[in-house]
CSV table of C-alpha atoms in Angstrom, one decimal:
chain,number,residue,atom,x,y,z
I,6,MET,CA,-26.1,-13.7,19.2
I,7,CYS,CA,-23.4,-11.4,17.9
I,8,LYS,CA,-19.8,-12.3,19.2
I,9,GLU,CA,-18.4,-9.9,21.7
I,10,ILE,CA,-14.7,-9.3,22.4
I,11,LEU,CA,-13.0,-7.1,25.1
I,12,PHE,CA,-9.6,-6.0,24.3
I,13,VAL,CA,-8.1,-5.1,27.6
I,14,GLY,CA,-5.2,-2.6,28.1
I,15,ALA,CA,-4.7,-1.4,24.6
I,16,ARG,CA,-3.1,2.1,24.0
I,17,PRO,CA,-5.2,3.7,21.2
I,18,TYR,CA,-2.9,5.8,19.0
I,19,GLY,CA,-0.1,5.0,21.4
I,20,GLU,CA,-1.7,7.2,24.2
I,21,GLU,CA,-3.3,6.3,27.5
I,22,SER,CA,-4.6,2.8,28.2
I,23,ALA,CA,-8.2,2.0,27.3
I,24,ASP,CA,-10.2,-1.2,26.9
I,25,ILE,CA,-11.9,-1.6,23.6
I,26,ALA,CA,-15.3,-3.4,23.3
I,27,VAL,CA,-16.5,-5.1,20.2
I,28,ARG,CA,-19.8,-6.6,19.3
I,29,GLY,CA,-20.5,-8.0,15.9
I,30,ASN,CA,-18.6,-5.9,13.4
I,31,LYS,CA,-18.6,-2.7,15.4
I,32,ILE,CA,-16.8,-1.0,18.3
I,33,VAL,CA,-19.3,-0.5,21.0
I,34,ALA,CA,-17.3,1.3,23.8
I,35,VAL,CA,-13.8,2.6,24.3
I,36,GLY,CA,-12.4,3.3,27.9
I,37,GLN,CA,-14.3,3.0,31.2
I,38,ASP,CA,-17.7,1.8,29.7
I,39,ALA,CA,-16.1,-1.0,27.7
I,40,ARG,CA,-16.2,-3.7,30.3
I,41,ASN,CA,-19.9,-3.2,31.1
I,42,ALA,CA,-20.8,-3.0,27.4
I,43,VAL,CA,-19.9,-6.6,26.6
I,44,ALA,CA,-20.7,-8.6,29.6
I,45,GLU,CA,-20.4,-12.1,27.8
I,46,ALA,CA,-17.3,-11.1,26.0
I,47,GLU,CA,-14.2,-13.2,25.1
I,48,VAL,CA,-11.4,-11.3,26.9
I,49,VAL,CA,-8.2,-10.7,25.0
I,50,ASP,CA,-5.3,-9.1,26.9
I,51,VAL,CA,-3.5,-6.5,24.8
I,52,THR,CA,-1.8,-4.7,27.6
I,53,GLY,CA,0.7,-2.2,26.3
I,54,LEU,CA,-0.1,-2.9,22.7
I,55,VAL,CA,-0.6,0.3,20.5
I,56,ALA,CA,-4.1,0.1,18.9
I,57,LEU,CA,-4.5,1.6,15.3
I,58,PRO,CA,-7.3,1.6,12.9
I,59,GLY,CA,-6.8,-1.3,10.5
I,60,LEU,CA,-4.2,-0.5,7.9
I,61,VAL,CA,-5.2,0.2,4.3
I,62,ASP,CA,-3.0,-0.3,1.3
I,63,LEU,CA,-3.9,1.5,-2.0
I,64,HIS,CA,-1.2,-0.4,-3.9
I,65,THR,CA,-1.1,-4.2,-3.7
I,66,HIS,CA,-0.4,-6.7,-6.4
I,67,LEU,CA,-2.3,-10.0,-5.7
I,68,ARG,CA,-1.5,-11.4,-9.1
I,69,GLU,CA,-4.6,-13.6,-9.3
I,70,PRO,CA,-6.1,-14.3,-11.9
I,71,GLY,CA,-3.3,-15.7,-14.0
I,72,GLN,CA,-0.2,-15.5,-12.0
I,73,GLU,CA,-1.0,-17.8,-9.1
I,74,ASP,CA,2.6,-19.1,-9.0
I,75,ALA,CA,3.6,-15.6,-7.5
I,76,GLU,CA,0.7,-14.9,-5.3
I,77,THR,CA,-3.0,-15.6,-4.8
I,78,VAL,CA,-5.7,-13.4,-3.5
I,79,PHE,CA,-5.8,-15.8,-0.4
I,80,THR,CA,-2.1,-15.9,0.3
I,81,GLY,CA,-1.6,-12.2,-0.5
I,82,THR,CA,-4.4,-11.0,1.7
I,83,ARG,CA,-3.4,-13.4,4.5
I,84,ALA,CA,0.2,-11.7,4.4
I,85,ALA,CA,-1.7,-8.3,4.5
I,86,ALA,CA,-3.6,-9.3,7.7
I,87,VAL,CA,-0.4,-10.3,9.2
I,88,GLY,CA,1.0,-6.9,8.4
I,89,GLY,CA,-2.0,-5.3,10.2
I,90,TYR,CA,-4.0,-4.6,7.1
I,91,THR,CA,-7.8,-4.8,7.0
I,92,CYS,CA,-8.2,-3.5,3.4
I,93,VAL,CA,-6.1,-3.7,0.1
I,94,PHE,CA,-6.7,-2.3,-3.3
I,95,ALA,CA,-5.6,-4.9,-5.8
I,96,MET,CA,-3.9,-3.7,-8.8
I,97,ALA,CA,-5.0,-4.4,-12.4
I,98,ASN,CA,-2.1,-6.0,-14.0
I,99,THR,CA,-3.3,-9.6,-13.7
I,100,ASN,CA,-3.8,-12.0,-16.6
I,101,PRO,CA,-6.4,-11.4,-17.9
I,102,VAL,CA,-6.0,-7.6,-17.1
I,103,ALA,CA,-8.7,-6.2,-14.8
I,104,ASP,CA,-10.2,-4.0,-17.5
I,105,THR,CA,-13.7,-5.4,-17.4
I,106,ALA,CA,-16.5,-5.7,-15.0
I,107,SER,CA,-16.3,-9.6,-15.0
I,108,VAL,CA,-12.5,-9.5,-13.9
I,109,VAL,CA,-12.9,-7.0,-11.1
I,110,GLU,CA,-15.9,-8.9,-9.8
I,111,GLN,CA,-13.9,-12.1,-9.8
I,112,VAL,CA,-11.2,-10.5,-7.7
I,113,LYS,CA,-13.7,-9.0,-5.3
I,114,MET,CA,-15.4,-12.4,-4.9
I,115,LEU,CA,-11.9,-14.1,-4.2
I,116,GLY,CA,-11.4,-11.5,-1.6
I,117,ASP,CA,-14.6,-11.9,0.0
I,118,THR,CA,-14.2,-15.7,0.1
I,119,ALA,CA,-10.7,-15.4,1.6
I,120,GLY,CA,-12.0,-13.2,4.3
I,121,TRP,CA,-8.6,-11.8,5.6
I,122,VAL,CA,-9.3,-8.2,4.5
I,123,GLU,CA,-11.6,-6.1,2.4
I,124,VAL,CA,-10.5,-6.2,-1.1
I,125,HIS,CA,-11.2,-3.4,-3.6
I,126,PRO,CA,-10.2,-4.2,-7.2
I,127,ILE,CA,-8.4,-1.4,-9.1
I,128,GLY,CA,-9.6,-1.2,-12.7
I,129,ALA,CA,-7.2,-0.7,-15.6
I,130,VAL,CA,-7.2,2.7,-17.3
I,131,THR,CA,-6.7,1.3,-20.7
I,132,VAL,CA,-7.6,-2.0,-22.5
I,133,GLY,CA,-4.9,-4.6,-21.8
I,134,LEU,CA,-2.7,-1.9,-20.1
I,135,GLU,CA,-1.7,-1.2,-23.7
I,136,GLY,CA,-2.2,2.6,-23.4
I,137,LYS,CA,-4.2,2.7,-26.6
I,138,THR,CA,-7.9,2.7,-25.7
I,139,LEU,CA,-9.7,3.6,-22.5
I,140,SER,CA,-11.2,0.5,-20.7
I,141,SER,CA,-14.8,0.0,-19.7
I,142,MET,CA,-14.5,2.3,-16.6
I,143,SER,CA,-18.1,3.0,-16.3
I,144,ALA,CA,-19.0,-0.7,-16.4
I,145,MET,CA,-16.4,-1.4,-13.7
I,146,ALA,CA,-17.6,1.5,-11.5
I,147,LYS,CA,-21.3,0.2,-11.9
I,148,SER,CA,-20.3,-3.6,-11.2
I,149,GLN,CA,-20.7,-5.1,-7.9
I,150,ALA,CA,-16.9,-4.4,-7.2
I,151,GLU,CA,-17.9,-0.5,-7.4
I,152,VAL,CA,-14.4,0.3,-8.8
I,153,ARG,CA,-13.3,3.9,-7.9
I,154,VAL,CA,-9.6,3.7,-8.4
I,155,PHE,CA,-8.1,3.2,-11.9
I,156,SER,CA,-4.5,2.5,-12.9
I,157,ASP,CA,-2.3,1.0,-15.4
I,158,ASP,CA,0.4,0.4,-12.8
I,159,GLY,CA,3.4,-1.3,-14.0
I,160,LYS,CA,3.0,0.9,-17.1
I,161,CYS,CA,2.4,4.6,-17.6
I,162,VAL,CA,-0.5,6.1,-19.3
I,163,ALA,CA,1.8,8.1,-21.4
I,164,ASP,CA,-0.5,9.5,-24.1
I,165,PRO,CA,-1.6,12.9,-22.8
I,166,VAL,CA,-4.9,12.8,-24.7
I,167,LEU,CA,-5.8,9.5,-23.2
I,168,MET,CA,-4.7,10.6,-19.6
I,169,ARG,CA,-7.0,13.8,-20.2
I,170,ARG,CA,-10.0,11.6,-21.2
I,171,ALA,CA,-9.5,9.2,-18.3
I,172,LEU,CA,-9.4,12.1,-15.8
I,173,GLU,CA,-12.5,13.5,-17.3
I,174,TYR,CA,-14.3,10.2,-17.2
I,175,VAL,CA,-13.7,9.2,-13.6
I,176,LYS,CA,-14.7,12.7,-12.5
I,177,THR,CA,-18.3,11.8,-13.5
I,178,PHE,CA,-18.5,9.3,-10.6
I,179,GLY,CA,-15.9,10.6,-8.2
I,180,GLY,CA,-13.2,8.2,-9.1
I,181,VAL,CA,-9.4,8.8,-9.1
I,182,ILE,CA,-6.6,8.0,-11.7
I,183,ALA,CA,-3.5,6.5,-9.9
I,184,GLN,CA,-0.6,7.1,-12.2
I,185,HIS,CA,2.7,5.2,-12.6
I,186,ALA,CA,4.8,8.1,-13.6
I,187,GLN,CA,7.4,6.9,-15.9
I,188,ASP,CA,8.1,8.3,-19.4
I,189,PRO,CA,8.8,5.2,-21.4
I,190,ALA,CA,10.9,7.0,-24.0
I,191,LEU,CA,13.2,8.2,-21.3
I,192,THR,CA,13.5,4.6,-19.5
I,193,GLU,CA,13.9,2.2,-22.3
I,194,GLY,CA,16.2,-0.5,-21.1
I,195,ALA,CA,16.8,1.2,-17.8
I,196,GLN,CA,17.9,-1.0,-14.9
I,197,MET,CA,18.6,1.2,-12.0
I,198,ASN,CA,18.6,4.9,-10.8
I,199,GLU,CA,20.7,7.0,-13.2
I,200,SER,CA,23.7,8.3,-11.2
I,201,PRO,CA,27.4,7.9,-11.1
I,202,LEU,CA,26.8,4.6,-9.4
I,203,SER,CA,24.9,3.3,-12.4
I,204,ALA,CA,27.9,4.2,-14.6
I,205,GLU,CA,30.3,2.5,-12.1
I,206,LEU,CA,28.2,-0.7,-12.1
I,207,GLY,CA,27.5,-0.8,-15.9
I,208,LEU,CA,23.8,-0.7,-15.5
I,209,ALA,CA,21.6,1.4,-17.7
I,210,GLY,CA,20.4,4.5,-15.8
I,211,TRP,CA,16.8,5.5,-15.0
I,212,PRO,CA,16.6,9.2,-14.8
I,213,ALA,CA,14.6,11.0,-12.2
I,214,VAL,CA,13.2,13.2,-14.8
I,215,ALA,CA,11.4,10.3,-16.4
I,216,GLU,CA,9.1,10.3,-13.4
I,217,GLU,CA,9.0,14.1,-12.8
I,218,ALA,CA,8.0,15.0,-16.3
I,219,ILE,CA,5.0,12.8,-16.2
I,220,ILE,CA,3.9,14.1,-12.8
I,221,ALA,CA,4.3,17.8,-14.1
I,222,ARG,CA,2.2,17.0,-17.1
I,223,ASP,CA,-0.5,15.2,-15.2
I,224,VAL,CA,-0.7,17.9,-12.6
I,225,ALA,CA,-1.4,20.4,-15.3
I,226,LEU,CA,-4.1,18.1,-16.9
I,227,THR,CA,-5.7,17.5,-13.4
I,228,ASP,CA,-5.9,21.1,-12.9
I,229,HIS,CA,-7.4,21.7,-16.4
I,230,VAL,CA,-10.1,18.9,-15.9
I,231,GLY,CA,-10.7,19.5,-12.2
I,232,SER,CA,-10.5,15.8,-11.4
I,233,ARG,CA,-8.6,13.6,-8.9
I,234,TYR,CA,-5.1,12.4,-9.5
I,235,HIS,CA,-2.9,10.1,-7.3
I,236,VAL,CA,0.8,9.7,-7.8
I,237,LEU,CA,2.0,6.0,-7.2
I,238,HIS,CA,5.3,5.4,-5.6
I,239,ALA,CA,6.8,8.8,-5.7
I,240,SER,CA,10.6,8.3,-5.5
I,241,THR,CA,12.6,11.5,-6.1
I,242,LYS,CA,13.1,14.8,-4.4
I,243,GLY,CA,12.0,16.6,-7.6
I,244,SER,CA,8.7,14.6,-7.5
I,245,VAL,CA,8.1,15.7,-3.9
I,246,GLU,CA,8.7,19.4,-4.8
I,247,GLN,CA,6.1,19.2,-7.7
I,248,ILE,CA,3.5,17.4,-5.5
I,249,ARG,CA,4.1,20.1,-2.8
I,250,GLU,CA,3.6,23.0,-5.2
I,251,ALA,CA,0.5,21.3,-6.7
I,252,LYS,CA,-1.0,21.0,-3.3
I,253,ARG,CA,-0.1,24.7,-2.5
I,254,ARG,CA,-2.0,25.8,-5.6
I,255,GLY,CA,-5.1,23.7,-4.4
I,256,ILE,CA,-5.0,21.1,-7.2
I,257,ASN,CA,-6.6,17.8,-6.1
I,258,VAL,CA,-3.3,15.7,-6.2
I,259,THR,CA,-2.4,13.0,-3.6
I,260,ALA,CA,0.7,10.9,-3.4
I,261,GLU,CA,2.2,7.8,-1.9
I,262,ALA,CA,5.7,6.6,-1.1
I,263,THR,CA,6.6,3.0,-0.7
I,264,PRO,CA,8.3,1.6,2.4
I,265,HIS,CA,11.3,0.5,0.3
I,266,HIS,CA,11.8,4.0,-1.2
I,267,ILE,CA,12.0,5.5,2.4
I,268,PHE,CA,14.3,2.8,3.7
I,269,LEU,CA,16.6,1.5,0.9
I,270,THR,CA,18.9,3.4,-1.6
I,271,GLU,CA,20.6,2.8,-4.9
I,272,GLU,CA,23.6,1.4,-3.0
I,273,GLU,CA,21.7,-2.1,-2.8
I,274,ALA,CA,22.5,-2.4,-6.5
I,275,ARG,CA,26.1,-3.1,-5.8
I,276,SER,CA,25.0,-6.6,-4.8
I,277,TYR,CA,23.6,-7.2,-8.2
I,278,ASP,CA,21.0,-9.1,-6.3
I,279,PRO,CA,17.7,-8.8,-8.3
I,280,ARG,CA,15.7,-8.6,-5.0
I,281,PHE,CA,16.6,-5.0,-5.1
I,282,LYS,CA,15.5,-4.3,-8.7
I,283,VAL,CA,12.2,-2.3,-8.6
I,284,ASN,CA,10.2,0.1,-10.6
I,285,PRO,CA,10.8,3.0,-9.9
I,286,PRO,CA,14.3,2.2,-8.9
I,287,LEU,CA,15.8,2.7,-5.5
I,288,ARG,CA,17.2,6.3,-5.5
I,289,THR,CA,19.7,8.3,-3.5
I,290,GLN,CA,20.0,9.1,0.1
I,291,GLU,CA,19.0,12.6,-0.8
I,292,ASP,CA,15.8,11.3,-2.3
I,293,VAL,CA,15.2,9.1,0.7
I,294,GLU,CA,15.5,12.1,3.0
I,295,ALA,CA,13.1,14.1,0.8
I,296,LEU,CA,10.5,11.4,0.9
I,297,ARG,CA,10.7,11.2,4.8
I,298,ASP,CA,10.4,14.9,5.0
I,299,ALA,CA,7.4,14.8,2.8
I,300,LEU,CA,5.7,12.1,4.9
I,301,GLU,CA,6.3,14.2,8.0
I,302,ASP,CA,4.9,17.4,6.6
I,303,GLY,CA,1.9,15.7,4.9
I,304,THR,CA,3.0,16.3,1.3
I,305,ILE,CA,3.1,12.5,0.9
I,306,ASP,CA,-0.5,11.4,1.9
I,307,THR,CA,0.0,7.6,2.1
I,308,ILE,CA,2.2,4.7,2.4
I,309,GLY,CA,1.5,2.2,-0.4
I,310,THR,CA,3.4,-1.0,-0.2
I,311,ASP,CA,3.5,-1.9,-3.9
I,312,HIS,CA,3.8,-5.4,-2.8
I,313,ALA,CA,4.9,-7.2,-5.9
I,314,PRO,CA,5.4,-10.9,-5.6
I,315,HIS,CA,7.4,-12.9,-8.2
I,316,PRO,CA,8.1,-16.6,-8.6
I,317,LEU,CA,11.7,-17.7,-7.6
I,318,GLU,CA,13.0,-17.9,-11.1
I,319,MET,CA,12.2,-14.4,-11.9
I,320,LYS,CA,14.5,-13.2,-9.1
I,321,ASP,CA,17.1,-16.0,-8.7
I,322,CYS,CA,18.9,-14.9,-11.7
I,323,GLU,CA,21.2,-12.1,-13.1
I,324,TRP,CA,20.3,-8.6,-12.4
I,325,GLN,CA,19.4,-7.6,-16.1
I,326,ALA,CA,17.2,-10.8,-16.4
I,327,GLY,CA,15.3,-10.2,-13.0
I,328,ALA,CA,11.7,-9.0,-12.8
I,329,PHE,CA,11.1,-5.5,-11.3
I,330,GLY,CA,9.4,-5.6,-8.0
I,331,MET,CA,9.6,-6.4,-4.2
I,332,ILE,CA,7.2,-7.8,-1.5
I,333,GLY,CA,6.7,-5.9,1.6
I,334,ILE,CA,3.1,-5.8,2.8
I,335,GLU,CA,4.1,-7.6,6.1
I,336,THR,CA,7.0,-5.2,6.8
I,337,ALA,CA,5.4,-1.9,5.9
I,338,LEU,CA,4.5,-0.9,9.4
I,339,PRO,CA,7.9,-2.0,11.0
I,340,VAL,CA,9.7,-0.1,8.4
I,341,LEU,CA,7.7,3.1,9.3
I,342,ILE,CA,8.2,2.5,13.0
I,343,THR,CA,11.9,2.1,12.4
I,344,THR,CA,12.4,5.0,10.2
I,345,MET,CA,9.8,7.5,11.4
I,346,VAL,CA,8.3,6.8,14.8
I,347,ASP,CA,11.6,5.7,16.7
I,348,THR,CA,13.3,8.7,15.1
I,349,GLY,CA,10.6,11.1,16.5
I,350,ARG,CA,9.6,12.2,13.1
I,351,MET,CA,6.1,10.9,13.4
I,352,ASN,CA,3.9,9.8,16.2
I,353,TRP,CA,1.1,7.0,16.1
I,354,ARG,CA,-1.6,9.3,15.0
I,355,ASP,CA,0.6,10.2,12.1
I,356,ILE,CA,1.0,6.5,11.3
I,357,ALA,CA,-2.8,6.1,11.4
I,358,ARG,CA,-3.1,9.0,9.1
I,359,VAL,CA,-0.8,7.7,6.4
I,360,MET,CA,-1.5,4.0,6.7
I,361,SER,CA,-5.1,4.0,7.3
I,362,GLU,CA,-7.2,7.2,7.3
I,363,LYS,CA,-5.9,8.9,4.2
I,364,PRO,CA,-5.7,5.8,1.8
I,365,ALA,CA,-9.3,4.9,2.9
I,366,GLN,CA,-10.4,8.5,2.1
I,367,ILE,CA,-8.6,8.5,-1.3
I,368,GLY,CA,-9.9,5.0,-2.3
I,369,LEU,CA,-13.4,5.7,-0.9
I,370,ALA,CA,-13.3,2.6,1.4
I,371,THR,CA,-15.9,4.0,3.7
I,372,GLU,CA,-15.8,1.2,6.4
I,373,GLN,CA,-12.1,1.6,6.7
I,374,GLY,CA,-9.9,4.3,8.4
I,375,GLN,CA,-12.4,5.1,11.0
I,376,PRO,CA,-11.4,6.4,14.5
I,377,ILE,CA,-11.1,4.0,17.3
I,378,ALA,CA,-14.5,5.0,18.9
I,379,ALA,CA,-17.9,3.7,19.6
I,380,GLY,CA,-19.9,3.2,16.4
I,381,SER,CA,-16.9,2.6,14.2
I,382,PHE,CA,-16.4,-0.6,12.3
I,383,ALA,CA,-14.0,-2.9,14.2
I,384,ASN,CA,-11.1,-2.8,11.9
I,385,LEU,CA,-8.1,-2.8,14.2
I,386,ALA,CA,-4.4,-3.5,14.5
I,387,PHE,CA,-2.7,-4.1,17.8
I,388,VAL,CA,1.1,-3.5,17.6
I,389,ASP,CA,3.8,-4.3,20.0
I,390,PRO,CA,6.1,-1.3,19.2
I,391,ASN,CA,9.2,-2.7,21.3
I,392,VAL,CA,9.8,-6.0,19.5
I,393,GLU,CA,12.9,-6.1,17.3
I,394,ARG,CA,13.0,-8.8,14.6
I,395,VAL,CA,15.5,-9.9,12.0
I,396,VAL,CA,13.3,-10.1,9.0
I,397,GLU,CA,12.6,-13.6,7.6
I,398,ASN,CA,10.2,-14.8,4.8
I,399,GLY,CA,6.7,-14.7,5.9
I,400,TRP,CA,3.2,-15.5,4.6
I,401,SER,CA,3.3,-14.4,1.0
I,402,ARG,CA,3.8,-17.1,-1.6
I,403,SER,CA,6.9,-15.3,-3.0
I,404,THR,CA,10.3,-14.6,-1.4
I,405,ASN,CA,11.5,-11.6,-3.2
I,406,ASN,CA,11.9,-9.8,0.1
I,407,PRO,CA,14.4,-6.9,0.2
I,408,TYR,CA,14.5,-6.7,3.9
I,409,LEU,CA,15.9,-10.1,4.6
I,410,GLY,CA,18.5,-9.9,7.3
I,411,HIS,CA,17.5,-6.4,8.3
I,412,THR,CA,16.4,-5.7,11.9
I,413,LEU,CA,13.1,-3.9,12.2
I,414,LYS,CA,11.2,-2.5,15.1
I,415,GLY,CA,7.6,-3.6,15.9
I,416,GLN,CA,5.3,-6.4,15.2
I,417,VAL,CA,1.5,-6.8,14.7
I,418,MET,CA,0.1,-9.1,17.4
I,419,TYR,CA,-3.6,-8.9,16.6
I,420,THR,CA,-5.5,-7.9,13.6
I,421,VAL,CA,-9.2,-7.5,13.7
I,422,TYR,CA,-11.4,-7.4,10.5
I,423,ARG,CA,-15.0,-6.5,10.9
I,424,GLY,CA,-14.9,-7.7,14.5
I,425,LYS,CA,-13.2,-11.1,13.7
I,426,ILE,CA,-9.6,-11.9,14.9
I,427,THR,CA,-7.6,-12.7,11.9
I,428,VAL,CA,-4.3,-12.6,13.5
I,429,ARG,CA,-3.6,-13.6,17.0
I,430,GLU,CA,-0.2,-13.4,18.7
I,431,GLY,CA,1.3,-12.6,15.4
I,432,MET,CA,-0.1,-15.6,13.6
I,433,PRO,CA,-2.9,-15.9,11.1
I,434,VAL,CA,-6.0,-17.5,12.5
I,435,GLN,CA,-8.0,-19.0,9.6
I,436,GLU,CA,-10.5,-21.1,11.6
I,437,GLU,CA,-12.1,-18.0,13.1
I,438,ARG,CA,-13.8,-17.0,9.8
């Protein structure tokens, strides 16, 4: 018999209280009919908790295969579940690179075995992320992993001819190119945002135009080809303006912002603590405000965590020697609650849109981002919006956490993936799978 669960007293999308009945991997009733729909159910009291569709991250680094000292598929997806996620897209910059069917199938199998969330491997655009030759995108698309998102994230597809060919190729099967927009010639040796502060600190500057120039080129190519293009970790006011104009023109462009780019600024570099060294770099307060505005008005479609674990020795060092990247998949939702919900700039339906519905649509994750309604897959997150927590290290294998010591609002108390409780009272529950 399929397991039945009755979640009592939830507030779907932060609205009126309603019970949610789950049988097997589906929601079977919401509201007055829920109690009668599952007569033999386990009853879980979620009174007052905000119910959201399970969160979806289009931009996660799980590091496996090859970099298991930083993260594994198991530990990374466990952290994702604690953060309220039921689906993540795993970036291709592993070792070996996910540029063949065999590697993406391995990542998918590891995700299925771990069982915390649905794992969609992202395929590399170019062989070895070297930017010279297109990868076997068709083979990855036809593999058991059914790859639809391709990215050289960590590196830019800088060659315009290759980028055009990639956009043409994915168009044949409805895929999308997710671009790390960074002109390498403009950022050689760069360490932080180019500004008066970088000069003051003696750190090589990373100009905003290095990002904006690539976006401008790629928007033109996308328009010419008629394909789909996704901007990873947009970080500047100028990037927002270009994305907004591309959408106004009807070009099929989507974009994400990271939690750290809407919460932290370049001022963190004053500490010379490599926890704050990231690619693209933390920008100015003006850029932060532009990103928040773009999230609010829909110009930025999604929140992508860019969860980037590193072993301790790559962050416990001098700034110049430190690796680029931050973890953040457990804290993404609290950052959004703190910066956007509590300030009145977004409501809970907006959060569902940017953290679940839109990323699922962009990545073609058809079982994810569905409404909290009868017939939908039971992928859910139940959030206490009133908890205030001082951030400590969590369930990732790595500790390069830029939010340590910050007080953030909100905590995921329960996560449900395909009808199974993966997080209960804020703690991962492995034995339930």
